[in-house]
Coordinates of C-alpha atoms in Angstrom, one line a residue:
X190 CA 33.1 118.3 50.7
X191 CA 31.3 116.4 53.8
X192 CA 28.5 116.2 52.2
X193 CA 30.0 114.5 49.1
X194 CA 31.9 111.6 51.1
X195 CA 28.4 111.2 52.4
X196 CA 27.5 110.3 49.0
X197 CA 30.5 108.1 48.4
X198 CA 28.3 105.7 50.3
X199 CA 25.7 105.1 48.1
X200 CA 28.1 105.3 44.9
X201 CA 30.4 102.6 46.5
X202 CA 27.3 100.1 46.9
X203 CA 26.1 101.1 43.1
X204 CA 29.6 100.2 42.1
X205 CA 29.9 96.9 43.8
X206 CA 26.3 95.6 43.0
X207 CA 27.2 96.3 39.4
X208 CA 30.9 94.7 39.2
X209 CA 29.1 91.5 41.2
X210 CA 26.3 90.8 38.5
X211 CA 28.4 91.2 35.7
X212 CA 31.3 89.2 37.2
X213 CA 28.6 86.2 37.6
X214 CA 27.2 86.9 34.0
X215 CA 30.5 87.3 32.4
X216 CA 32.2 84.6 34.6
X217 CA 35.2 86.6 35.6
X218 CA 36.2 89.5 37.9
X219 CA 40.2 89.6 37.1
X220 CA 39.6 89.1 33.0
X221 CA 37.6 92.0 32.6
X222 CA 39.4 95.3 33.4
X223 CA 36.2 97.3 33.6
X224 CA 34.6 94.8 36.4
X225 CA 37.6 94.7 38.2
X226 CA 37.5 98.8 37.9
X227 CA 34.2 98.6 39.6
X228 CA 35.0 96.6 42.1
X229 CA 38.2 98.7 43.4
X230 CA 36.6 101.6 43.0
X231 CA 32.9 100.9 44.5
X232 CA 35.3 99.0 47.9
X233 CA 37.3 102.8 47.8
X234 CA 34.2 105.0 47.7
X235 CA 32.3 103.0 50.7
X236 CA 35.4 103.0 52.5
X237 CA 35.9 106.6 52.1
X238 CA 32.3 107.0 53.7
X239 CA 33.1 104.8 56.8
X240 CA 36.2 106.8 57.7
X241 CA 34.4 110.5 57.1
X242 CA 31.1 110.0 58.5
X243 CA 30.9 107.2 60.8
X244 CA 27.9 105.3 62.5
X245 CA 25.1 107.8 63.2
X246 CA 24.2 108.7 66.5
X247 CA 21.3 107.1 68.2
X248 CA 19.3 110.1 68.1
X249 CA 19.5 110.3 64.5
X250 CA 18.5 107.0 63.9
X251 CA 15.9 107.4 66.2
X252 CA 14.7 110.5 63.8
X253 CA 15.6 107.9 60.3
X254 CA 13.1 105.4 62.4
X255 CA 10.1 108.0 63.4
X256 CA 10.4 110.5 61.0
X257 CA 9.6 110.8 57.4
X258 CA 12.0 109.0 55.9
X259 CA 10.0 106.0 57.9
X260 CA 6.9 107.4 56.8
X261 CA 8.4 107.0 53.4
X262 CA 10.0 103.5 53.5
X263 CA 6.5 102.3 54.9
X264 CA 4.7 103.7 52.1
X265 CA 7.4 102.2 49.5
X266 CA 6.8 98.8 51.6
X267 CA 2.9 98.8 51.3
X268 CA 3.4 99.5 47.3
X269 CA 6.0 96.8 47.2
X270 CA 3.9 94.4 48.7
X271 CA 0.8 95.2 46.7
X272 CA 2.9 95.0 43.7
X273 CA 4.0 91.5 44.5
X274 CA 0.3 90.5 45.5
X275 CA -0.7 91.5 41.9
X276 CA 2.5 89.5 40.6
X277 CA 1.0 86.6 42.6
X278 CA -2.5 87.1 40.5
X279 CA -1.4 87.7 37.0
X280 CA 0.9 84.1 37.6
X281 CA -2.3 82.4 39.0
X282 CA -3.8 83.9 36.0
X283 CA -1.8 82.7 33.6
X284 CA -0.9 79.1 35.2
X285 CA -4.7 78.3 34.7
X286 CA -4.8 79.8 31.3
X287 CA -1.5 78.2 30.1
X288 CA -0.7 79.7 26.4
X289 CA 2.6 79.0 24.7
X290 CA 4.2 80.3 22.3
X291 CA 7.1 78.0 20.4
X292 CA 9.6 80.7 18.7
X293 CA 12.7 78.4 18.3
X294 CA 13.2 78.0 14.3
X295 CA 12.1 74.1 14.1
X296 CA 9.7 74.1 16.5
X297 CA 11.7 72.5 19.3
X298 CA 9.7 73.0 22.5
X299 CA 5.6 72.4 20.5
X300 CA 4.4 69.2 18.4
X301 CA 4.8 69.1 14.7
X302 CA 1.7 70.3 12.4
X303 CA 1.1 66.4 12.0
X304 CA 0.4 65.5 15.4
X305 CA -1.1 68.6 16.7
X306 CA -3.7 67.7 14.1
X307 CA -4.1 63.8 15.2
X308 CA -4.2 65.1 18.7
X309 CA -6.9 67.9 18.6
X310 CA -9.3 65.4 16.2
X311 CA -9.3 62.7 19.2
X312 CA -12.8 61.6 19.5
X313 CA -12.2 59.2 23.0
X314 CA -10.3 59.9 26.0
X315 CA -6.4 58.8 26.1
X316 CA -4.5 57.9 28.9
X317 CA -0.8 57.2 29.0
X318 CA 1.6 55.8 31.9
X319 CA 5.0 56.7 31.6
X320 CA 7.6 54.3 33.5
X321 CA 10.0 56.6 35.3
X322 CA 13.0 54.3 34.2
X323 CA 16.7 56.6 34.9
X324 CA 18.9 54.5 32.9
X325 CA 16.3 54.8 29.5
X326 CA 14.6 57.9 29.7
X327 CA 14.6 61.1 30.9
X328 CA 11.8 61.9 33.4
X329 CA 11.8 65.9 32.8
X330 CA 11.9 65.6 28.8
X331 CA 9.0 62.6 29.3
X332 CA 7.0 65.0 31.7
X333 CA 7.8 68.0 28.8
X334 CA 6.3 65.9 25.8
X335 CA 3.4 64.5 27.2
X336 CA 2.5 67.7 28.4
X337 CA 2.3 69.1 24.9
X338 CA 0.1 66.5 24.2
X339 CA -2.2 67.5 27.1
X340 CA -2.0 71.2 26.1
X341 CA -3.5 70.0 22.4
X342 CA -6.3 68.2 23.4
X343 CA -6.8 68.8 27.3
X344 CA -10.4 67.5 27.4
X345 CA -9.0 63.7 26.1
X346 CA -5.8 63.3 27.1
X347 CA -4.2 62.7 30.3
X348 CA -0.9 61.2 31.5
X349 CA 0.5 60.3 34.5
X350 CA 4.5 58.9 35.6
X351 CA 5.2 56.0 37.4
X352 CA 7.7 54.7 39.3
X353 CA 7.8 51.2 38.9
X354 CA 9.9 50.4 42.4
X355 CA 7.5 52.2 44.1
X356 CA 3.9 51.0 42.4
X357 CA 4.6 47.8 41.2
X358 CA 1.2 46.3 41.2
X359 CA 0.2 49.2 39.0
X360 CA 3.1 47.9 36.6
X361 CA 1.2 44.5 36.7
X362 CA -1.9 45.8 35.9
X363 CA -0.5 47.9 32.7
X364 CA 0.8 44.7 31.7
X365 CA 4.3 46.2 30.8
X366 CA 7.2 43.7 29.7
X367 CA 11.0 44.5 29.8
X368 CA 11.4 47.2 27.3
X369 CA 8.2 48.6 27.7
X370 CA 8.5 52.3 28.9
X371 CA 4.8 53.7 27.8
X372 CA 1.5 52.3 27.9
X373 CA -1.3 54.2 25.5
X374 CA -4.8 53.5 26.2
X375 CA -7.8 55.0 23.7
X376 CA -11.0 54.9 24.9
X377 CA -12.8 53.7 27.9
X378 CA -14.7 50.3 28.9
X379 CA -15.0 47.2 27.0
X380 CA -14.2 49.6 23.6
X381 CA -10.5 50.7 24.6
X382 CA -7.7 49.9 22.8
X383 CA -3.8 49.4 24.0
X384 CA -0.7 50.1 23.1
X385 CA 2.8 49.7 24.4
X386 CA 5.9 51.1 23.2
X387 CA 9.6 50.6 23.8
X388 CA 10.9 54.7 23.2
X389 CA 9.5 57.9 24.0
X390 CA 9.5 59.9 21.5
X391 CA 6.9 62.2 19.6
X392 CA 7.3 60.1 16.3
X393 CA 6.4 57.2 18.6
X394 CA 3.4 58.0 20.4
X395 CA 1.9 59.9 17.4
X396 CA 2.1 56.6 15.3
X397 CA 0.7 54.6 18.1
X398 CA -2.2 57.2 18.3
X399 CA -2.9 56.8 14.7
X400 CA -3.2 53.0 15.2
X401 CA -5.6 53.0 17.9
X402 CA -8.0 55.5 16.5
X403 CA -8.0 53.7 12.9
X404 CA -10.4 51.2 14.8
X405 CA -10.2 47.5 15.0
X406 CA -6.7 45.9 15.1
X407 CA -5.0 44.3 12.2
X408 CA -5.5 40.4 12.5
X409 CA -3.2 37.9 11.8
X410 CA -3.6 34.5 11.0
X411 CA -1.4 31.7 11.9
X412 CA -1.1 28.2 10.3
X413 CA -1.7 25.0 13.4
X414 CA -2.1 21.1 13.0
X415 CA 1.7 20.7 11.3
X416 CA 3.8 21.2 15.1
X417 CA 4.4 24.6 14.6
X418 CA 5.7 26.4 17.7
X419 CA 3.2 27.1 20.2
X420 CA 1.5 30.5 20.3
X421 CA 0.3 30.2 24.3
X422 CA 4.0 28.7 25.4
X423 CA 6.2 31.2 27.5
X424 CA 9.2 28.2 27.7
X425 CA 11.6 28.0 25.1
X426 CA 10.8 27.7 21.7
X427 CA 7.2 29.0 22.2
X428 CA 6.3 32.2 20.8
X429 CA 4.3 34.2 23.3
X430 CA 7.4 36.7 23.4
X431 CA 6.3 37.5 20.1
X432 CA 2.4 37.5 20.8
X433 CA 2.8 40.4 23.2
X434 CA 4.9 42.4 21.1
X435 CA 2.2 42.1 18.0
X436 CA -0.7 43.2 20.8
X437 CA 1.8 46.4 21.9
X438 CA 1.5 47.0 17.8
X439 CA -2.3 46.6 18.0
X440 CA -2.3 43.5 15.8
X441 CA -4.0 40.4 17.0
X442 CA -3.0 36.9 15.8
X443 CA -5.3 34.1 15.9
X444 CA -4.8 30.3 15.1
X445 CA -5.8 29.0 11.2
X446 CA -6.8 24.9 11.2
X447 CA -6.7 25.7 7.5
X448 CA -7.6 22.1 6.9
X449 CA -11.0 22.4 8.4
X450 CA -11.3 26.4 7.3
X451 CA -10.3 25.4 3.5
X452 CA -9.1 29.1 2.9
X453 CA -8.3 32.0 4.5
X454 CA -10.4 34.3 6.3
X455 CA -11.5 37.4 4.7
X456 CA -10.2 39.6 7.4
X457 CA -6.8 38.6 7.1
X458 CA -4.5 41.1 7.1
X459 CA -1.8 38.9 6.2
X460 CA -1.0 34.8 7.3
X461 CA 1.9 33.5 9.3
X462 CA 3.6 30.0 8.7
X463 CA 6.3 29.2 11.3
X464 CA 8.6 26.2 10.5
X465 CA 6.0 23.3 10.4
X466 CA 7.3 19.8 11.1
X467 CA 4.4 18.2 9.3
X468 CA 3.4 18.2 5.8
X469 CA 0.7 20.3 4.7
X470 CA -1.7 19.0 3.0
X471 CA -1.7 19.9 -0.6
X472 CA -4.9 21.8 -0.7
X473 CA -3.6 23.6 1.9
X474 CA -0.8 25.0 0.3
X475 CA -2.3 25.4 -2.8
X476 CA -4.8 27.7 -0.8
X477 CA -2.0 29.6 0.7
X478 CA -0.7 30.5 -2.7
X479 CA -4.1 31.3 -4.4
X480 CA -4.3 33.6 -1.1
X481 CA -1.3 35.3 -1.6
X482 CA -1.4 35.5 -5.6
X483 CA -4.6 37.0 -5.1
X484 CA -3.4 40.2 -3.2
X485 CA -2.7 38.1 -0.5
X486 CA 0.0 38.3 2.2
X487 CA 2.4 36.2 3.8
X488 CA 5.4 35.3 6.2
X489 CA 7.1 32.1 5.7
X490 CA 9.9 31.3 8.2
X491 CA 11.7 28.1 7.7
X492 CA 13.8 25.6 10.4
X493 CA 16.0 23.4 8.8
X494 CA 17.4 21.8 12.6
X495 CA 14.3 20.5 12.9
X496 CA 14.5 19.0 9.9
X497 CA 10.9 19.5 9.2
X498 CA 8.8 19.9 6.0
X499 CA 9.7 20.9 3.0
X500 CA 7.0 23.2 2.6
X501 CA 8.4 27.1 3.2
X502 CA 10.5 25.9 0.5
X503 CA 8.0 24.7 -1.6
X504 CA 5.4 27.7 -1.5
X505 CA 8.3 30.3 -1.9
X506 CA 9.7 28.8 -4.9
X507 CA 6.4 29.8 -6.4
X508 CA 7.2 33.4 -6.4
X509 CA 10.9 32.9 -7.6
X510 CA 12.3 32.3 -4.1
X511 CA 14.9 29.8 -3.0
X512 CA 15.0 28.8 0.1
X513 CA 18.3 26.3 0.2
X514 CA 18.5 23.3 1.7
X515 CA 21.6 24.4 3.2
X516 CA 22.9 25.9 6.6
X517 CA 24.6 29.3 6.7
X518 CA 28.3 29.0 9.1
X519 CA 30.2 32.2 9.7
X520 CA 34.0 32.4 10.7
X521 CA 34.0 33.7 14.1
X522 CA 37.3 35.6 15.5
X523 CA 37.6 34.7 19.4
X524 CA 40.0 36.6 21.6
X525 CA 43.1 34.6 22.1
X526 CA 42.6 31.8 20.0
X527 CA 41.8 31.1 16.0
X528 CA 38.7 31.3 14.4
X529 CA 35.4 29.1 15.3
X530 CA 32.6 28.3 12.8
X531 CA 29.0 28.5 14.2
X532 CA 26.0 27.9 13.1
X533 CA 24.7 31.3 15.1
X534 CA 25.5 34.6 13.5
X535 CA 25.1 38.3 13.9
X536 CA 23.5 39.6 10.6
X537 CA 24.8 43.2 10.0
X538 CA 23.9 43.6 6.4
X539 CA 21.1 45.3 5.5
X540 CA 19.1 45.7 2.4
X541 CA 17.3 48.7 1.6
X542 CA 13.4 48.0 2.6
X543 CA 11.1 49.6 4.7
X544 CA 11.6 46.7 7.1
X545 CA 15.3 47.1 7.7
X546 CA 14.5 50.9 7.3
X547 CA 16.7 52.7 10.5
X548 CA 18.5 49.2 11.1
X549 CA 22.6 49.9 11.6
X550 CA 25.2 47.3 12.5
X551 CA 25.0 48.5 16.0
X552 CA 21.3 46.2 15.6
X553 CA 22.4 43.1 14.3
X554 CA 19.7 40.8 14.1
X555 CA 20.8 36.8 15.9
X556 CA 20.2 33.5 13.5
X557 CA 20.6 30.3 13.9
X558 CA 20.8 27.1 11.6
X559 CA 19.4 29.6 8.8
X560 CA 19.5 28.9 5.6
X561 CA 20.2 30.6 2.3
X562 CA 17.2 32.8 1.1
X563 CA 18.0 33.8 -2.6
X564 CA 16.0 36.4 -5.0
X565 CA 15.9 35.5 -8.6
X566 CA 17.6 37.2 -11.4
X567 CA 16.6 40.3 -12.3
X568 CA 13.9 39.8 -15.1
X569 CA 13.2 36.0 -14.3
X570 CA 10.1 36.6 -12.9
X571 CA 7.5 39.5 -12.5
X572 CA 7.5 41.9 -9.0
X573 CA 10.0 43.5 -6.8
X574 CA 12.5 41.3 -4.4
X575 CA 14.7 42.7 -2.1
X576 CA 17.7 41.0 -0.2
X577 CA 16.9 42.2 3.5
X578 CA 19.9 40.3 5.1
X579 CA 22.8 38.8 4.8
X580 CA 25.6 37.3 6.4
X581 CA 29.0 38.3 7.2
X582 CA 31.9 38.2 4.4
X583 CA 33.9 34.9 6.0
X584 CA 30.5 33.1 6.0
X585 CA 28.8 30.4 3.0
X586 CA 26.0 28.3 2.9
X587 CA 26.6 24.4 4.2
X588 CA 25.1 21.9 1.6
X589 CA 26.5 18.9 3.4
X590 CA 23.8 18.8 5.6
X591 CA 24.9 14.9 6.4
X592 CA 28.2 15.8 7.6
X593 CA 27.3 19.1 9.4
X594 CA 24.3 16.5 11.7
X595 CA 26.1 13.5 12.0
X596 CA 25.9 12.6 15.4
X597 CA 29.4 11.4 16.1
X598 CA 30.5 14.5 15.2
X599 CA 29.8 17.5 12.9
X600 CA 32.2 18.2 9.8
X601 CA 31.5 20.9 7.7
X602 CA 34.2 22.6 5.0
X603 CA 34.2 25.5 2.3
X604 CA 33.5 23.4 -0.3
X605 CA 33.6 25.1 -4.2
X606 CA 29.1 24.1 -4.6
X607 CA 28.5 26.0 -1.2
X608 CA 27.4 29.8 -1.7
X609 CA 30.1 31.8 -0.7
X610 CA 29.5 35.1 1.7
X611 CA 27.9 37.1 2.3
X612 CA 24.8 34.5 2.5
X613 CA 21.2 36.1 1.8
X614 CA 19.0 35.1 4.4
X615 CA 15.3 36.7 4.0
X616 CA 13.8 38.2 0.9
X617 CA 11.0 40.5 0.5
X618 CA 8.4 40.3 -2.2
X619 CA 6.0 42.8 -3.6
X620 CA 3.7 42.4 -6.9
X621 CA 0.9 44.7 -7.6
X622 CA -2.1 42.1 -8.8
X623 CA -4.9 44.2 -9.8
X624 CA -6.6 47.7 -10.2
X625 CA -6.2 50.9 -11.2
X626 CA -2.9 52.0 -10.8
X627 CA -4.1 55.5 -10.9
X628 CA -6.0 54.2 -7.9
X629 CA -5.1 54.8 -4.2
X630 CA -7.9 54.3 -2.4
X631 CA -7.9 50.7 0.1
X632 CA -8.9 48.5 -2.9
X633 CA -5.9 49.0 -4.6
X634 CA -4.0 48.7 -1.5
X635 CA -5.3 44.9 -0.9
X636 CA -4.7 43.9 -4.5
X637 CA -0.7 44.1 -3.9
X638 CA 0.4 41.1 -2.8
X639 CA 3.5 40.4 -0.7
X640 CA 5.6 38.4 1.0
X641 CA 8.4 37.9 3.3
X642 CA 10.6 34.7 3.4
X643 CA 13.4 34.4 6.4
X644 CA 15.2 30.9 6.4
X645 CA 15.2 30.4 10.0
X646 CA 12.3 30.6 12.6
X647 CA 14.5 30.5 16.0
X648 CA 15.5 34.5 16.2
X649 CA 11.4 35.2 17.2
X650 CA 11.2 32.4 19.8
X651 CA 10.9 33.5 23.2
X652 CA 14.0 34.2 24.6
X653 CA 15.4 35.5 20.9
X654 CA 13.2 38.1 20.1
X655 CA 14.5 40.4 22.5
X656 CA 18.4 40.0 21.7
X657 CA 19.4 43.1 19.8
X658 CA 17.5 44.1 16.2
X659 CA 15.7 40.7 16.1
X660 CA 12.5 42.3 17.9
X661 CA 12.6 45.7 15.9
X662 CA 12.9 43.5 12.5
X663 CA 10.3 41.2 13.4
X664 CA 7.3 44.1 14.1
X665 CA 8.6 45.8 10.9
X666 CA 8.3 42.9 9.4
X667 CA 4.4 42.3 10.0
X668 CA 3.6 46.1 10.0
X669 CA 5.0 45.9 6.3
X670 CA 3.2 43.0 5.3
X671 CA -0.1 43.9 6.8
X672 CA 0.4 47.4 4.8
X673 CA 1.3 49.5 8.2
X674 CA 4.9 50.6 7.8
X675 CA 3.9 54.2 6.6
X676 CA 2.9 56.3 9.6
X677 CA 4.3 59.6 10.2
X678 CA 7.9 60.2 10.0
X679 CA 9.1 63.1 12.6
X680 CA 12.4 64.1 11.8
X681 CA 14.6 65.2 15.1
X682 CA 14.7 68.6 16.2
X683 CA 17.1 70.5 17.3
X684 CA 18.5 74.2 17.8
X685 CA 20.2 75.6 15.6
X686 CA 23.5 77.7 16.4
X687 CA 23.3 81.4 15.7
X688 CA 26.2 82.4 16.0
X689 CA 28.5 85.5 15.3
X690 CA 32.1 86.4 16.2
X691 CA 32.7 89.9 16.7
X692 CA 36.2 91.2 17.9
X693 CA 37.2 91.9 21.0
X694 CA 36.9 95.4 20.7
X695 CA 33.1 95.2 20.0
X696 CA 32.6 93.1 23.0
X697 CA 34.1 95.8 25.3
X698 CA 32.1 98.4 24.2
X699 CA 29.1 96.5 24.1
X700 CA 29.7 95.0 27.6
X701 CA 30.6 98.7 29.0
X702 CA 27.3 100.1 27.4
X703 CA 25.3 97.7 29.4
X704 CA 27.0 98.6 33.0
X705 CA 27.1 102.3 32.3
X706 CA 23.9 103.5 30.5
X707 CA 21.7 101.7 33.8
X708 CA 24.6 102.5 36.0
X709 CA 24.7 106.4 35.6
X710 CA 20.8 106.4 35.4
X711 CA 20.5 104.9 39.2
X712 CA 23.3 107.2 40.2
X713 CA 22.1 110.5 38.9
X714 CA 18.7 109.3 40.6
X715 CA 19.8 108.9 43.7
X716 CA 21.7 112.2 43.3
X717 CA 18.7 114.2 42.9
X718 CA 17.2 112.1 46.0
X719 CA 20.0 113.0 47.9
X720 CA 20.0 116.9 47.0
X721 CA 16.8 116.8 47.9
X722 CA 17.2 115.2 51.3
X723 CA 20.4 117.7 52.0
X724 CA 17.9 120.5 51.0
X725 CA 15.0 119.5 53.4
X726 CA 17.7 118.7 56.3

């Protein structure tokens, strides 16, 4: 009988250690009966042993400390520790041979197929810097993607995080703007390429990858000598805004006298003509046309505040376009008083194009003093037009211009001519000129001409082009029209639920066989130890 209340001591602890793991795992002592059975019962059996046998003498755990038993536990200590020493190696081991394996159904914690392959075919080195910005990104998931990056390709690419408040000359020297949360560079010297991008996300990067490594950037030409807004200008109304977000696309733009040039380039990947306030000449716009007829493409954005040339009008009314010589208003609601009419508007309504492609209400894109951009009727003309946005319900398209910039006082009315809402503001154009439609190779691809008609210029000024959607539309704007916009296309991923009620019933026997088959295994071990102690005593 002694000798079992002896043994009540080591049952007791058993009992407890197991009702304290599985109270953390399950999360509760009181709601499962079985825990709570452990618990009462491990506190009664170690209790039981305190009152029967005591504290030992000292000259028995004098014997415990010099004896075999120490003998023993030093042995068991010297295995333990060369058991953790070989734990130690095989990590070392393993760290610097890294090897993962991605067993989640979608592939959630490894790149797709499409940009393992872009990765590991990297011919130059790549270097990104991450911005460690808390309010935009996470720095954990950042440090997680870019390292499966790394593990593709470990030889080319490299990446490192940076906190801005604590380097900011390095900031400088990355050139990063607001928004800009990850620079890209491919290659090394006078040959490397750059890239910045405004989200960190695997779709994102692997696109900008495939950019750089296609080889020089796309070039864009844009129309001087009529007062056109200013390319170099940082102030208002210049465009160097929208310079640096062309660069962060790996497009260059460049200045066209097409006067002195008398056509355009044959590297252009597509020409830009921003609100002039001068006449062209006409063999310049009869070149621009030719261009663009030929397989050409081009961006026409008009300004009718400026009241400049008639132009934008004139060269999309070639292709079936009418840009009105009108001024959109929209019927504004203002808390606690009645409705206002502006000439700035939020344009929610999108059409479906690759350029508006993602775009929701919650990315309105800001205009002001635009004016109505119309498609033809369907089966007018030849090609494909699309209505990419438009203004709200409440709005219509001014034609009193007179009244609406008369200087003692601006009038403007629905009137029964004006276009009622929602106004059309920019229209896409695409028209295959040429080739083999069988053909897909890049000579087919430069005999499609398009173009991309907005009537107002102000949204991409500086200052603008950063207010909501106006900067996402205005990059997917030129990557469309310089033939970019494909790319790959990374859905999200995500884990999917497996799961499976089963009653309660089946959770209590499950939860009991995982207590009691390693439970009664440690306990009938340590009874043989302990017959085998009493026996040798």
């Amino acid at each position: 009988m002694e000798t079992a209340l002896r043994f009540c001591g080591y049952i007791g602890s058993i009992l407890i250690l197991f009702g304290v793991v599985g109270g953390v795992i399950v999360g509760s002592f009181i709601e499962q009966p079985l825990l709570f059975l452990h618990l009462l019962l491990g506190v009664l059996c170690v209790g039981a042993w305190v009152v029967t046998s005591g504290v030992k003498s000292l000259t028995e755990a004098r014997q415990v400390v010099t004896g075999r038993t120490a003998r023993f536990g030093f042995n068991a200590a010297l295995y333990t520790l060369v058991f953790v020493g070989l734990l130690v190696v095989a990590n070392i081991f393993v760290i610097l041979n890294e090897k993962r394996w991605d067993l989640t159904e979608q592939g959630v914690y490894s790149l797709s197929e499409k940009s393992a392959k872009i990765v590991a075919s990297l011919q130059r080195p790549v270097t990104m810097y991450a911005l460690d910005m808390p309010q935009l990104m996470d720095k954990n998931q950042t440090r997680e993607l870019l390292s499966l990056y790394k593990l593709k390709n470990d030889k080319m690419v490299n990446f490192e995080i940076i906190d801005p408040r604590a380097r900011p000359v390095e900031v400088d020297r990355l050139g990063m703007k607001a928004g800009n949360l990850l620079y890209v560079e491919y290659g090394e010297g006078s040959s490397k390429v750059i890239n910045r991008l405004n989200e960190i996300d695997e779709q994102s990067i692997t696109n900008a990858l495939i950019k750089l490594t296609r080889g020089a950037a796309r070039r864009l030409y844009y129309i001087q000598g009529h007062g056109e807004p200013s390319l170099e200008s940082g102030g208002a109304g210049g465009l160097k805004d929208f310079v640096d977000a062309l660069g962060d696309e790996h497009i260059t733009i460049e200045g066209l006298l097409l006067a002195q040039t008398g056509s355009v380039p044959q590297d252009a990947a597509a020409v830009l003509l921003v609100a002039p306030k001068k006449p062209l000449a006409p063999s310049e716009r009869a070149s621009l046309v030719e261009y663009a007829k030929k397989g050409g493409r081009l961006i026409l954005l008009g300004n009718i505040e400026d009241q400049g040339s008639d132009d934008v009008r004139a060269i999309a009314k070639d292709f079936g376009i009418d840009v009105g010589n009108d001024v959109v208003l929209d019927e504004q609601l203002k808390l606690f008083s009645a409705p206002e009419v502006g000439v700035q508007f939020l344009a929610q309504n999108f059409g479906a194009h690759p350029i508006t492609a993602g775009m929701s209400k919650a990315q309105p894109v800001v205009f002001s003093f635009s004016s109505s951009v119309l498609a033809p009727k369907e089966g007018t003309t030849s090609g494909r037009y699309t209505e990419l946005l438009k203004s709200g319900p409440n709005s219509w398209a001014e034609k009193n211009l007179q009244g609406l910039f008369n200087p003692e006082g601006a009038t403007a009315a629905r009137d029964p001519e004006d276009i009622k809402g929602p106004v059309s503001i920019a229209v896409a154009y695409e028209r295959e000129t040429g080739g083999d439609p069988e053909d897909t190779t890049e000579t087919k691809f430069k005999m499609l001409t398009r173009l991309v008609v907005f009537g107002d210029s102000t949204w991409i000024e500086n200052g603008n082009l950063t207010a909501m959607g106006n900067r996402d539309v205005a990059l997917n704007c030129v990557n469309w029209i310089t033939g970019e916009e494909g790319g790959v296309a990374i859905g999200p991923k995500s884990l999917r639920a497996s799961v499976a009620p089963i009653p309660q019933s089946t959770y209590n026997v499950m939860l009991a066989m995982s207590f009691l088959g390693p439970e009664l295994i440690l306990l009938f071990g340590l009874f043989i130890w302990w017959r085998r102690r009493e026996s040798l005593a």
